Each structure stands twice: as C-alpha cells, then as structure tokens.
Amino acid sequence: GREGRKGTNEKDDVDRAPTGAAYKELHQHQRQQAKAATLAREQADARERHEENQQIMNVKEQMRRMKFNDLEKENADNHDNDNESESEDDDDEYGHLLDDEDDVLHAMRQARMAQLKQQQSQRATNISLGHGSLRTITQDEFLPECTGSSKYVIVHFYHDDFERCKIMDYHLKIIAQEHLEAKLLRIDVAKSPFFVSKLHIKTLPALFVFDNGKQIAQLGGFDGLAKNPKKPDEWHTGRLQEWIAGTGAIRYVRPTEEVMEEQKRLGIVVRGNVYSDRERSSGAVEDEY
C-alpha cells in the first residue's frame, strides 16, 4: 500500500469523499460565502438607492434655482404690480415648481421600476436556459449547449481522479449561483475524447469560456489564481471570479474594504482554499485575496 499522498492528481481517500468530514466543512464554507455574497448585493443596492436619491435631490435643486431665477426676473419686470398681485404670482409660480418636481420624481421612479422588471425578466430567462448551477453534460450535448441561446458559456473539463478538478468544481458551484449571466457546465474528459483532442487539452482542470459558441479564453490548471505560490491549491473564489470577469462573461468587482469589514463584524469568514487541513486544524484564516 502507499505510504502517503504523492500528488494532487491521486484519488481521494475515504476522509475526503463527498460524505467525509472535509466536505461537510466545505459545505459550511459555501453557506458562509453565500451570506457574504448576499451582504455584498444588499450593500450595492443600498449604494444604488443612495445615488438615486442624491440624483433626485440634485434635480430638485436645479429646478428650484431655475424657477427662482425666472421668478426674480419676472418680479423685476413687473415691479409696478401691487403686493397682492405679486403674492398670487409667487404662489402660482411655486405651485408649478412643486408640480414639476413631482413629475420628475414620478418619471425617475417609473424608470427604476422598469429597470427592475427587466432584471427580473432576464433572471427568469437565464434560469430557463440552465443558468444558476454547475451542470454536468455529455459529449453529445457539448455543441448544442455552447452554441444555444446563452451568450456566455463556461465549461470545466474534469476527471474524477483529479483532486484539483474537485477544487475547481467547488468554486464554480459558488460562481454559478451568484452569476446568472453565464451558463456553467462540466464535462468528463474520459467520456469526451473528441473535444479533448479538438481543444488540445493537456492540463487539468481546464476551463474554457465561449461567447456565442466561439472560444474566447482558456485557463489551464490554477494558473495565476493562487496568492501564495507555495500553496497553489489554496485560493479564494474571488480570484477565479476576477479572471472570468476579465473575459466579459460575468460582472464582478472585488468587495470594498467596507464590505470586508462588515463581513468580519458579522463573523462571516470567506475562504477560498479547499484542501487546507493545516489552517482548519489551527483555526488560522488566510487573506481572502
């Protein structure tokens, strides 16, 4: 029998099987990352609402100034009118100002509602196209999936015996749930020899990004993902999100310091490593990025 693990491409032992303790802990980490993603989205929505309110206030202020200047000019031209007439004119003028402000506010709210409806409609469409989860496909399904109605398709070529492919799957499952704008798939290289040869796949895991059926990017192994070169298998999901976002397939911006501080305050630990027994046993937490 073997004396120990000899590389990252060997089969998992019992403790690392999908029902093992290590994977149960990974499930907990996934839930924490989902909470962090929800927090980030909520804060982004809050910032958007603040910007929208600020825009409304700016429009109101501009209209007040315009109306006030017009009012002063009119008062100067009509300085011979009696005080009662001027007061009535002022009231009428300010009444129109309030009406104009209400119209602007109503128009902006209507535009915002239309935008939200469009986003909800797009979300429903994406889900109907198979977005939102990491799905396994066969060789015969590869071309129809990549050239169908989805603009961006991300495909992970994996092998069951490669531990690094399991690490890639771990991160891709998180990304699939957070980014419905792209379709994420996985295909077994042992059962798809034609495309392995056609795409010249030499390293696993292999990640391909397609735009309307045309290959636009390829990632071999974990090239450039690990922050610490001495721990190439330990990296945060955000590193992969940034790489995919660079291809245009998803929209992703690294969380701000404010978001990260809020995560820490809530006790949300977002980690990108998968097989990190030493850090788990010691309780140490590595930098997210």
PDB file of C-alpha atoms in Angstrom:
ATOM      1  CA  GLY A   1       0.000   0.000   0.000  1.00  0.00           C
ATOM      2  CA  ARG A   2       1.082   3.580  -0.439  1.00  0.00           C
ATOM      3  CA  GLU A   3       2.722   5.413   2.429  1.00  0.00           C
ATOM      4  CA  GLY A   4       1.108   8.759   1.778  1.00  0.00           C
ATOM      5  CA  ARG A   5      -0.321  11.062  -0.830  1.00  0.00           C
ATOM      6  CA  LYS A   6       2.082  11.640  -3.677  1.00  0.00           C
ATOM      7  CA  GLY A   7       0.411  14.356  -5.714  1.00  0.00           C
ATOM      8  CA  THR A   8      -2.659  16.411  -6.418  1.00  0.00           C
ATOM      9  CA  ASN A   9      -3.907  14.069  -9.121  1.00  0.00           C
ATOM     10  CA  GLU A  10      -4.486  10.962  -6.996  1.00  0.00           C
ATOM     11  CA  LYS A  11      -7.886   9.676  -5.983  1.00  0.00           C
ATOM     12  CA  ASP A  12      -9.416  10.939  -2.768  1.00  0.00           C
ATOM     13  CA  ASP A  13      -9.116   8.752   0.275  1.00  0.00           C
ATOM     14  CA  VAL A  14     -12.171   7.938   2.412  1.00  0.00           C
ATOM     15  CA  ASP A  15     -11.950  11.026   4.607  1.00  0.00           C
ATOM     16  CA  ARG A  16     -12.089  13.237   1.529  1.00  0.00           C
ATOM     17  CA  ALA A  17     -15.060  11.545  -0.116  1.00  0.00           C
ATOM     18  CA  PRO A  18     -18.165  13.695  -0.741  1.00  0.00           C
ATOM     19  CA  THR A  19     -19.651  12.380   2.505  1.00  0.00           C
ATOM     20  CA  GLY A  20     -16.482  12.904   4.536  1.00  0.00           C
ATOM     21  CA  ALA A  21     -15.788  15.484   7.228  1.00  0.00           C
ATOM     22  CA  ALA A  22     -13.734  17.678   4.924  1.00  0.00           C
ATOM     23  CA  TYR A  23     -16.630  18.105   2.509  1.00  0.00           C
ATOM     24  CA  LYS A  24     -19.078  18.822   5.332  1.00  0.00           C
ATOM     25  CA  GLU A  25     -16.826  21.674   6.369  1.00  0.00           C
ATOM     26  CA  LEU A  26     -16.666  22.854   2.767  1.00  0.00           C
ATOM     27  CA  HIS A  27     -20.464  22.949   2.718  1.00  0.00           C
ATOM     28  CA  GLN A  28     -20.372  25.238   5.745  1.00  0.00           C
ATOM     29  CA  HIS A  29     -17.854  27.459   3.962  1.00  0.00           C
ATOM     30  CA  GLN A  30     -20.135  27.612   0.936  1.00  0.00           C
ATOM     31  CA  ARG A  31     -23.000  28.799   3.114  1.00  0.00           C
ATOM     32  CA  GLN A  32     -20.751  31.481   4.587  1.00  0.00           C
ATOM     33  CA  GLN A  33     -19.742  32.616   1.125  1.00  0.00           C
ATOM     34  CA  ALA A  34     -23.391  32.777   0.089  1.00  0.00           C
ATOM     35  CA  LYS A  35     -24.087  35.024   3.096  1.00  0.00           C
ATOM     36  CA  ALA A  36     -21.159  37.217   2.108  1.00  0.00           C
ATOM     37  CA  ALA A  37     -22.452  37.475  -1.453  1.00  0.00           C
ATOM     38  CA  THR A  38     -25.907  38.435  -0.176  1.00  0.00           C
ATOM     39  CA  LEU A  39     -24.371  41.103   2.042  1.00  0.00           C
ATOM     40  CA  ALA A  40     -22.393  42.492  -0.877  1.00  0.00           C
ATOM     41  CA  ARG A  41     -25.509  42.658  -3.060  1.00  0.00           C
ATOM     42  CA  GLU A  42     -27.508  44.375  -0.303  1.00  0.00           C
ATOM     43  CA  GLN A  43     -24.817  46.983   0.173  1.00  0.00           C
ATOM     44  CA  ALA A  44     -24.598  47.518  -3.577  1.00  0.00           C
ATOM     45  CA  ASP A  45     -28.380  48.041  -3.677  1.00  0.00           C
ATOM     46  CA  ALA A  46     -28.125  50.484  -0.773  1.00  0.00           C
ATOM     47  CA  ARG A  47     -25.439  52.462  -2.589  1.00  0.00           C
ATOM     48  CA  GLU A  48     -27.580  52.496  -5.734  1.00  0.00           C
ATOM     49  CA  ARG A  49     -30.606  53.776  -3.805  1.00  0.00           C
ATOM     50  CA  HIS A  50     -28.450  56.463  -2.203  1.00  0.00           C
ATOM     51  CA  GLU A  51     -27.141  57.562  -5.600  1.00  0.00           C
ATOM     52  CA  GLU A  52     -30.684  57.620  -6.977  1.00  0.00           C
ATOM     53  CA  ASN A  53     -31.923  59.763  -4.066  1.00  0.00           C
ATOM     54  CA  GLN A  54     -28.943  62.071  -4.490  1.00  0.00           C
ATOM     55  CA  GLN A  55     -29.744  62.421  -8.166  1.00  0.00           C
ATOM     56  CA  ILE A  56     -33.345  63.314  -7.346  1.00  0.00           C
ATOM     57  CA  MET A  57     -32.198  65.928  -4.845  1.00  0.00           C
ATOM     58  CA  ASN A  58     -29.807  67.418  -7.395  1.00  0.00           C
ATOM     59  CA  VAL A  59     -32.568  67.655  -9.993  1.00  0.00           C
ATOM     60  CA  LYS A  60     -34.866  69.292  -7.481  1.00  0.00           C
ATOM     61  CA  GLU A  61     -32.204  71.810  -6.522  1.00  0.00           C
ATOM     62  CA  GLN A  62     -31.513  72.682 -10.138  1.00  0.00           C
ATOM     63  CA  MET A  63     -35.197  73.198 -10.789  1.00  0.00           C
ATOM     64  CA  ARG A  64     -35.555  75.371  -7.700  1.00  0.00           C
ATOM     65  CA  ARG A  65     -32.684  77.567  -8.854  1.00  0.00           C
ATOM     66  CA  MET A  66     -34.049  77.863 -12.371  1.00  0.00           C
ATOM     67  CA  LYS A  67     -37.521  78.710 -11.150  1.00  0.00           C
ATOM     68  CA  PHE A  68     -36.176  81.134  -8.562  1.00  0.00           C
ATOM     69  CA  ASN A  69     -34.111  82.987 -11.167  1.00  0.00           C
ATOM     70  CA  ASP A  70     -37.091  83.179 -13.509  1.00  0.00           C
ATOM     71  CA  LEU A  71     -39.236  84.423 -10.645  1.00  0.00           C
ATOM     72  CA  GLU A  72     -36.781  87.168  -9.716  1.00  0.00           C
ATOM     73  CA  LYS A  73     -36.611  88.316 -13.331  1.00  0.00           C
ATOM     74  CA  GLU A  74     -40.374  88.396 -13.620  1.00  0.00           C
ATOM     75  CA  ASN A  75     -40.692  90.326 -10.356  1.00  0.00           C
ATOM     76  CA  ALA A  76     -38.168  92.871 -11.586  1.00  0.00           C
ATOM     77  CA  ASP A  77     -40.084  93.334 -14.854  1.00  0.00           C
ATOM     78  CA  ASN A  78     -43.371  93.719 -13.027  1.00  0.00           C
ATOM     79  CA  HIS A  79     -42.236  95.877 -10.111  1.00  0.00           C
ATOM     80  CA  ASP A  80     -45.226  98.204 -10.595  1.00  0.00           C
ATOM     81  CA  ASN A  81     -47.727  95.483  -9.688  1.00  0.00           C
ATOM     82  CA  ASP A  82     -49.297  95.719  -6.260  1.00  0.00           C
ATOM     83  CA  ASN A  83     -48.172  93.438  -3.406  1.00  0.00           C
ATOM     84  CA  GLU A  84     -51.288  91.293  -3.549  1.00  0.00           C
ATOM     85  CA  SER A  85     -50.811  90.528  -7.224  1.00  0.00           C
ATOM     86  CA  GLU A  86     -47.151  89.660  -6.674  1.00  0.00           C
ATOM     87  CA  SER A  87     -48.050  87.307  -3.820  1.00  0.00           C
ATOM     88  CA  GLU A  88     -50.551  85.492  -6.005  1.00  0.00           C
ATOM     89  CA  ASP A  89     -47.991  85.199  -8.798  1.00  0.00           C
ATOM     90  CA  ASP A  90     -45.416  83.841  -6.348  1.00  0.00           C
ATOM     91  CA  ASP A  91     -47.845  81.223  -5.090  1.00  0.00           C
ATOM     92  CA  ASP A  92     -48.685  80.159  -8.614  1.00  0.00           C
ATOM     93  CA  GLU A  93     -45.026  80.006  -9.567  1.00  0.00           C
ATOM     94  CA  TYR A  94     -44.046  77.836  -6.593  1.00  0.00           C
ATOM     95  CA  GLY A  95     -47.069  75.673  -7.209  1.00  0.00           C
ATOM     96  CA  HIS A  96     -45.785  74.907 -10.702  1.00  0.00           C
ATOM     97  CA  LEU A  97     -42.375  74.155  -9.199  1.00  0.00           C
ATOM     98  CA  LEU A  98     -43.841  71.541  -6.889  1.00  0.00           C
ATOM     99  CA  ASP A  99     -45.806  70.035  -9.739  1.00  0.00           C
ATOM    100  CA  ASP A 100     -42.663  69.825 -11.875  1.00  0.00           C
ATOM    101  CA  GLU A 101     -40.746  68.168  -9.044  1.00  0.00           C
ATOM    102  CA  ASP A 102     -43.494  65.572  -8.626  1.00  0.00           C
ATOM    103  CA  ASP A 103     -43.376  64.841 -12.364  1.00  0.00           C
ATOM    104  CA  VAL A 104     -39.606  64.371 -12.320  1.00  0.00           C
ATOM    105  CA  LEU A 105     -39.747  62.139  -9.248  1.00  0.00           C
ATOM    106  CA  HIS A 106     -42.534  60.071 -10.752  1.00  0.00           C
ATOM    107  CA  ALA A 107     -40.627  59.660 -14.029  1.00  0.00           C
ATOM    108  CA  MET A 108     -37.468  58.528 -12.231  1.00  0.00           C
ATOM    109  CA  ARG A 109     -39.391  56.032 -10.126  1.00  0.00           C
ATOM    110  CA  GLN A 110     -41.106  54.663 -13.205  1.00  0.00           C
ATOM    111  CA  ALA A 111     -37.745  54.255 -14.918  1.00  0.00           C
ATOM    112  CA  ARG A 112     -36.381  52.430 -11.875  1.00  0.00           C
ATOM    113  CA  MET A 113     -39.388  50.094 -11.770  1.00  0.00           C
ATOM    114  CA  ALA A 114     -38.959  49.340 -15.472  1.00  0.00           C
ATOM    115  CA  GLN A 115     -35.295  48.541 -14.847  1.00  0.00           C
ATOM    116  CA  LEU A 116     -36.148  46.150 -12.000  1.00  0.00           C
ATOM    117  CA  LYS A 117     -38.772  44.413 -14.129  1.00  0.00           C
ATOM    118  CA  GLN A 118     -36.238  43.999 -16.910  1.00  0.00           C
ATOM    119  CA  GLN A 119     -33.735  42.488 -14.476  1.00  0.00           C
ATOM    120  CA  GLN A 120     -36.332  40.057 -13.122  1.00  0.00           C
ATOM    121  CA  SER A 121     -37.325  39.060 -16.643  1.00  0.00           C
ATOM    122  CA  GLN A 122     -33.679  38.473 -17.595  1.00  0.00           C
ATOM    123  CA  ARG A 123     -33.141  36.411 -14.464  1.00  0.00           C
ATOM    124  CA  ALA A 124     -36.109  34.182 -15.308  1.00  0.00           C
ATOM    125  CA  THR A 125     -34.841  33.791 -18.867  1.00  0.00           C
ATOM    126  CA  ASN A 126     -31.348  32.834 -17.687  1.00  0.00           C
ATOM    127  CA  ILE A 127     -32.718  30.216 -15.289  1.00  0.00           C
ATOM    128  CA  SER A 128     -34.834  28.731 -18.079  1.00  0.00           C
ATOM    129  CA  LEU A 129     -31.631  28.405 -20.156  1.00  0.00           C
ATOM    130  CA  GLY A 130     -29.965  26.351 -17.441  1.00  0.00           C
ATOM    131  CA  HIS A 131     -28.041  29.100 -15.676  1.00  0.00           C
ATOM    132  CA  GLY A 132     -27.658  29.205 -11.897  1.00  0.00           C
ATOM    133  CA  SER A 133     -25.997  25.840 -11.278  1.00  0.00           C
ATOM    134  CA  LEU A 134     -22.980  23.833 -12.379  1.00  0.00           C
ATOM    135  CA  ARG A 135     -24.392  21.119 -14.635  1.00  0.00           C
ATOM    136  CA  THR A 136     -22.684  18.005 -15.992  1.00  0.00           C
ATOM    137  CA  ILE A 137     -23.125  17.380 -19.713  1.00  0.00           C
ATOM    138  CA  THR A 138     -22.166  14.648 -22.162  1.00  0.00           C
ATOM    139  CA  GLN A 139     -20.053  14.873 -25.290  1.00  0.00           C
ATOM    140  CA  ASP A 140     -23.165  14.908 -27.493  1.00  0.00           C
ATOM    141  CA  GLU A 141     -24.587  17.843 -25.516  1.00  0.00           C
ATOM    142  CA  PHE A 142     -21.455  19.962 -25.732  1.00  0.00           C
ATOM    143  CA  LEU A 143     -22.077  21.747 -29.043  1.00  0.00           C
ATOM    144  CA  PRO A 144     -25.819  22.377 -28.506  1.00  0.00           C
ATOM    145  CA  GLU A 145     -25.092  23.824 -25.043  1.00  0.00           C
ATOM    146  CA  CYS A 146     -22.248  26.060 -26.247  1.00  0.00           C
ATOM    147  CA  THR A 147     -23.978  27.316 -29.380  1.00  0.00           C
ATOM    148  CA  GLY A 148     -27.509  27.678 -27.998  1.00  0.00           C
ATOM    149  CA  SER A 149     -29.331  30.739 -26.667  1.00  0.00           C
ATOM    150  CA  SER A 150     -26.804  31.597 -23.937  1.00  0.00           C
ATOM    151  CA  LYS A 151     -24.269  34.234 -24.934  1.00  0.00           C
ATOM    152  CA  TYR A 152     -21.592  33.197 -22.441  1.00  0.00           C
ATOM    153  CA  VAL A 153     -20.888  29.558 -21.604  1.00  0.00           C
ATOM    154  CA  ILE A 154     -18.119  28.405 -19.238  1.00  0.00           C
ATOM    155  CA  VAL A 155     -17.086  24.752 -19.436  1.00  0.00           C
ATOM    156  CA  HIS A 156     -14.914  22.832 -16.989  1.00  0.00           C
ATOM    157  CA  PHE A 157     -13.202  19.753 -18.434  1.00  0.00           C
ATOM    158  CA  TYR A 158     -12.600  17.477 -15.456  1.00  0.00           C
ATOM    159  CA  HIS A 159     -11.556  13.970 -14.441  1.00  0.00           C
ATOM    160  CA  ASP A 160     -12.923  12.178 -11.403  1.00  0.00           C
ATOM    161  CA  ASP A 161      -9.447  11.107 -10.252  1.00  0.00           C
ATOM    162  CA  PHE A 162      -8.027  14.632 -10.134  1.00  0.00           C
ATOM    163  CA  GLU A 163      -8.314  16.421  -6.795  1.00  0.00           C
ATOM    164  CA  ARG A 164      -7.773  19.794  -8.434  1.00  0.00           C
ATOM    165  CA  CYS A 165     -10.848  19.245 -10.566  1.00  0.00           C
ATOM    166  CA  LYS A 166     -12.862  18.904  -7.358  1.00  0.00           C
ATOM    167  CA  ILE A 167     -11.374  22.181  -6.147  1.00  0.00           C
ATOM    168  CA  MET A 168     -12.389  23.872  -9.394  1.00  0.00           C
ATOM    169  CA  ASP A 169     -15.908  22.438  -9.076  1.00  0.00           C
ATOM    170  CA  TYR A 170     -16.156  23.811  -5.545  1.00  0.00           C
ATOM    171  CA  HIS A 171     -15.505  27.363  -6.723  1.00  0.00           C
ATOM    172  CA  LEU A 172     -17.571  27.077  -9.908  1.00  0.00           C
ATOM    173  CA  LYS A 173     -20.651  25.980  -7.950  1.00  0.00           C
ATOM    174  CA  ILE A 174     -20.437  29.190  -5.926  1.00  0.00           C
ATOM    175  CA  ILE A 175     -19.933  31.308  -9.052  1.00  0.00           C
ATOM    176  CA  ALA A 176     -22.840  29.633 -10.869  1.00  0.00           C
ATOM    177  CA  GLN A 177     -25.231  30.565  -8.062  1.00  0.00           C
ATOM    178  CA  GLU A 178     -24.036  34.162  -7.887  1.00  0.00           C
ATOM    179  CA  HIS A 179     -23.729  34.934 -11.606  1.00  0.00           C
ATOM    180  CA  LEU A 180     -26.792  34.010 -13.633  1.00  0.00           C
ATOM    181  CA  GLU A 181     -25.477  35.994 -16.592  1.00  0.00           C
ATOM    182  CA  ALA A 182     -23.396  32.993 -17.725  1.00  0.00           C
ATOM    183  CA  LYS A 183     -24.024  29.261 -18.100  1.00  0.00           C
ATOM    184  CA  LEU A 184     -21.586  26.991 -16.234  1.00  0.00           C
ATOM    185  CA  LEU A 185     -21.044  23.382 -17.305  1.00  0.00           C
ATOM    186  CA  ARG A 186     -18.695  20.497 -16.604  1.00  0.00           C
ATOM    187  CA  ILE A 187     -17.759  17.605 -18.877  1.00  0.00           C
ATOM    188  CA  ASP A 188     -15.791  14.412 -18.157  1.00  0.00           C
ATOM    189  CA  VAL A 189     -12.635  14.195 -20.279  1.00  0.00           C
ATOM    190  CA  ALA A 190     -12.746  10.391 -20.058  1.00  0.00           C
ATOM    191  CA  LYS A 191     -16.078  10.448 -21.884  1.00  0.00           C
ATOM    192  CA  SER A 192     -15.371  13.229 -24.374  1.00  0.00           C
ATOM    193  CA  PRO A 193     -12.142  12.284 -26.216  1.00  0.00           C
ATOM    194  CA  PHE A 194     -13.149  14.133 -29.391  1.00  0.00           C
ATOM    195  CA  PHE A 195     -13.287  17.575 -27.749  1.00  0.00           C
ATOM    196  CA  VAL A 196     -10.223  16.865 -25.604  1.00  0.00           C
ATOM    197  CA  SER A 197      -8.313  16.369 -28.850  1.00  0.00           C
ATOM    198  CA  LYS A 198     -10.073  19.193 -30.696  1.00  0.00           C
ATOM    199  CA  LEU A 199      -9.368  21.744 -27.945  1.00  0.00           C
ATOM    200  CA  HIS A 200      -5.817  20.436 -27.353  1.00  0.00           C
ATOM    201  CA  ILE A 201      -6.389  19.896 -23.637  1.00  0.00           C
ATOM    202  CA  LYS A 202      -3.101  18.943 -21.946  1.00  0.00           C
ATOM    203  CA  THR A 203      -3.658  20.135 -18.364  1.00  0.00           C
ATOM    204  CA  LEU A 204      -6.482  19.528 -15.904  1.00  0.00           C
ATOM    205  CA  PRO A 205      -8.564  21.167 -14.719  1.00  0.00           C
ATOM    206  CA  ALA A 206      -9.191  23.009 -17.992  1.00  0.00           C
ATOM    207  CA  LEU A 207     -11.644  25.903 -18.093  1.00  0.00           C
ATOM    208  CA  PHE A 208     -12.985  27.332 -21.362  1.00  0.00           C
ATOM    209  CA  VAL A 209     -15.093  30.445 -21.935  1.00  0.00           C
ATOM    210  CA  PHE A 210     -17.276  30.681 -25.047  1.00  0.00           C
ATOM    211  CA  ASP A 211     -19.011  33.747 -26.459  1.00  0.00           C
ATOM    212  CA  ASN A 212     -21.856  32.746 -28.791  1.00  0.00           C
ATOM    213  CA  GLY A 213     -20.084  29.455 -29.445  1.00  0.00           C
ATOM    214  CA  LYS A 214     -16.655  30.988 -30.066  1.00  0.00           C
ATOM    215  CA  GLN A 215     -13.840  30.227 -27.633  1.00  0.00           C
ATOM    216  CA  ILE A 216     -12.531  33.475 -26.142  1.00  0.00           C
ATOM    217  CA  ALA A 217     -10.461  32.306 -23.145  1.00  0.00           C
ATOM    218  CA  GLN A 218      -8.840  29.236 -21.613  1.00  0.00           C
ATOM    219  CA  LEU A 219      -7.421  28.563 -18.155  1.00  0.00           C
ATOM    220  CA  GLY A 220      -5.144  25.583 -17.607  1.00  0.00           C
ATOM    221  CA  GLY A 221      -4.831  24.316 -14.045  1.00  0.00           C
ATOM    222  CA  PHE A 222      -4.804  27.094 -11.448  1.00  0.00           C
ATOM    223  CA  ASP A 223      -2.524  29.399 -13.414  1.00  0.00           C
ATOM    224  CA  GLY A 224      -2.352  32.780 -11.659  1.00  0.00           C
ATOM    225  CA  LEU A 225      -5.079  32.023  -9.123  1.00  0.00           C
ATOM    226  CA  ALA A 226      -3.038  31.282  -6.003  1.00  0.00           C
ATOM    227  CA  LYS A 227      -1.780  34.218  -3.988  1.00  0.00           C
ATOM    228  CA  ASN A 228       0.886  32.105  -2.315  1.00  0.00           C
ATOM    229  CA  PRO A 229       2.969  30.118  -4.860  1.00  0.00           C
ATOM    230  CA  LYS A 230       3.871  27.657  -2.107  1.00  0.00           C
ATOM    231  CA  LYS A 231       0.167  26.786  -1.746  1.00  0.00           C
ATOM    232  CA  PRO A 232      -1.055  26.580  -5.353  1.00  0.00           C
ATOM    233  CA  ASP A 233      -4.295  24.801  -4.429  1.00  0.00           C
ATOM    234  CA  GLU A 234      -5.415  27.420  -1.916  1.00  0.00           C
ATOM    235  CA  TRP A 235      -7.100  30.474  -3.400  1.00  0.00           C
ATOM    236  CA  HIS A 236     -10.263  32.454  -2.899  1.00  0.00           C
ATOM    237  CA  THR A 237     -13.271  32.148  -5.217  1.00  0.00           C
ATOM    238  CA  GLY A 238     -12.912  35.856  -5.962  1.00  0.00           C
ATOM    239  CA  ARG A 239      -9.641  35.172  -7.773  1.00  0.00           C
ATOM    240  CA  LEU A 240     -11.472  32.982 -10.271  1.00  0.00           C
ATOM    241  CA  GLN A 241     -14.357  35.448 -10.474  1.00  0.00           C
ATOM    242  CA  GLU A 242     -11.917  38.193 -11.415  1.00  0.00           C
ATOM    243  CA  TRP A 243     -10.381  36.030 -14.133  1.00  0.00           C
ATOM    244  CA  ILE A 244     -13.778  35.165 -15.620  1.00  0.00           C
ATOM    245  CA  ALA A 245     -14.932  38.799 -15.354  1.00  0.00           C
ATOM    246  CA  GLY A 246     -11.846  39.746 -17.364  1.00  0.00           C
ATOM    247  CA  THR A 247     -13.268  37.756 -20.284  1.00  0.00           C
ATOM    248  CA  GLY A 248     -16.563  39.642 -20.072  1.00  0.00           C
ATOM    249  CA  ALA A 249     -18.594  36.554 -19.204  1.00  0.00           C
ATOM    250  CA  ILE A 250     -19.663  37.768 -15.749  1.00  0.00           C
ATOM    251  CA  ARG A 251     -19.894  41.078 -13.909  1.00  0.00           C
ATOM    252  CA  TYR A 252     -17.744  41.090 -10.806  1.00  0.00           C
ATOM    253  CA  VAL A 253     -15.975  43.746  -8.747  1.00  0.00           C
ATOM    254  CA  ARG A 254     -13.803  42.882  -5.778  1.00  0.00           C
ATOM    255  CA  PRO A 255     -15.591  43.730  -2.488  1.00  0.00           C
ATOM    256  CA  THR A 256     -14.598  47.034  -0.930  1.00  0.00           C
ATOM    257  CA  GLU A 257     -12.822  47.347   2.401  1.00  0.00           C
ATOM    258  CA  GLU A 258     -16.165  48.455   3.870  1.00  0.00           C
ATOM    259  CA  VAL A 259     -17.834  45.206   2.804  1.00  0.00           C
ATOM    260  CA  MET A 260     -14.934  43.129   4.100  1.00  0.00           C
ATOM    261  CA  GLU A 261     -15.030  44.889   7.462  1.00  0.00           C
ATOM    262  CA  GLU A 262     -18.784  44.269   7.707  1.00  0.00           C
ATOM    263  CA  GLN A 263     -18.218  40.590   6.954  1.00  0.00           C
ATOM    264  CA  LYS A 264     -15.698  40.377   9.774  1.00  0.00           C
ATOM    265  CA  ARG A 265     -18.083  42.181  12.131  1.00  0.00           C
ATOM    266  CA  LEU A 266     -20.804  39.633  11.356  1.00  0.00           C
ATOM    267  CA  GLY A 267     -18.400  36.766  11.834  1.00  0.00           C
ATOM    268  CA  ILE A 268     -18.594  35.720   8.185  1.00  0.00           C
ATOM    269  CA  VAL A 269     -15.334  34.042   7.201  1.00  0.00           C
ATOM    270  CA  VAL A 270     -14.987  33.827   3.452  1.00  0.00           C
ATOM    271  CA  ARG A 271     -12.221  31.466   2.417  1.00  0.00           C
ATOM    272  CA  GLY A 272     -11.070  30.372  -0.984  1.00  0.00           C
ATOM    273  CA  ASN A 273      -8.991  27.319  -0.104  1.00  0.00           C
ATOM    274  CA  VAL A 274     -10.437  23.820  -0.356  1.00  0.00           C
ATOM    275  CA  TYR A 275      -7.865  21.353   0.900  1.00  0.00           C
ATOM    276  CA  SER A 276      -6.328  23.292   3.770  1.00  0.00           C
ATOM    277  CA  ASP A 277      -6.098  20.835   6.638  1.00  0.00           C
ATOM    278  CA  ARG A 278      -3.387  22.756   8.465  1.00  0.00           C
ATOM    279  CA  GLU A 279      -5.321  26.029   8.582  1.00  0.00           C
ATOM    280  CA  ARG A 280      -8.552  24.245   9.534  1.00  0.00           C
ATOM    281  CA  SER A 281      -6.984  22.440  12.451  1.00  0.00           C
ATOM    282  CA  SER A 282      -5.204  25.532  13.730  1.00  0.00           C
ATOM    283  CA  GLY A 283      -8.125  27.881  13.161  1.00  0.00           C
ATOM    284  CA  ALA A 284      -5.963  30.302  11.176  1.00  0.00           C
ATOM    285  CA  VAL A 285      -7.593  32.359   8.450  1.00  0.00           C
ATOM    286  CA  GLU A 286      -5.769  33.353   5.315  1.00  0.00           C
ATOM    287  CA  ASP A 287      -6.248  36.603   3.421  1.00  0.00           C
ATOM    288  CA  GLU A 288      -9.247  36.482   1.128  1.00  0.00           C
ATOM    289  CA  TYR A 289      -7.284  37.697  -1.847  1.00  0.00           C
TER     290      TYR A 289
END
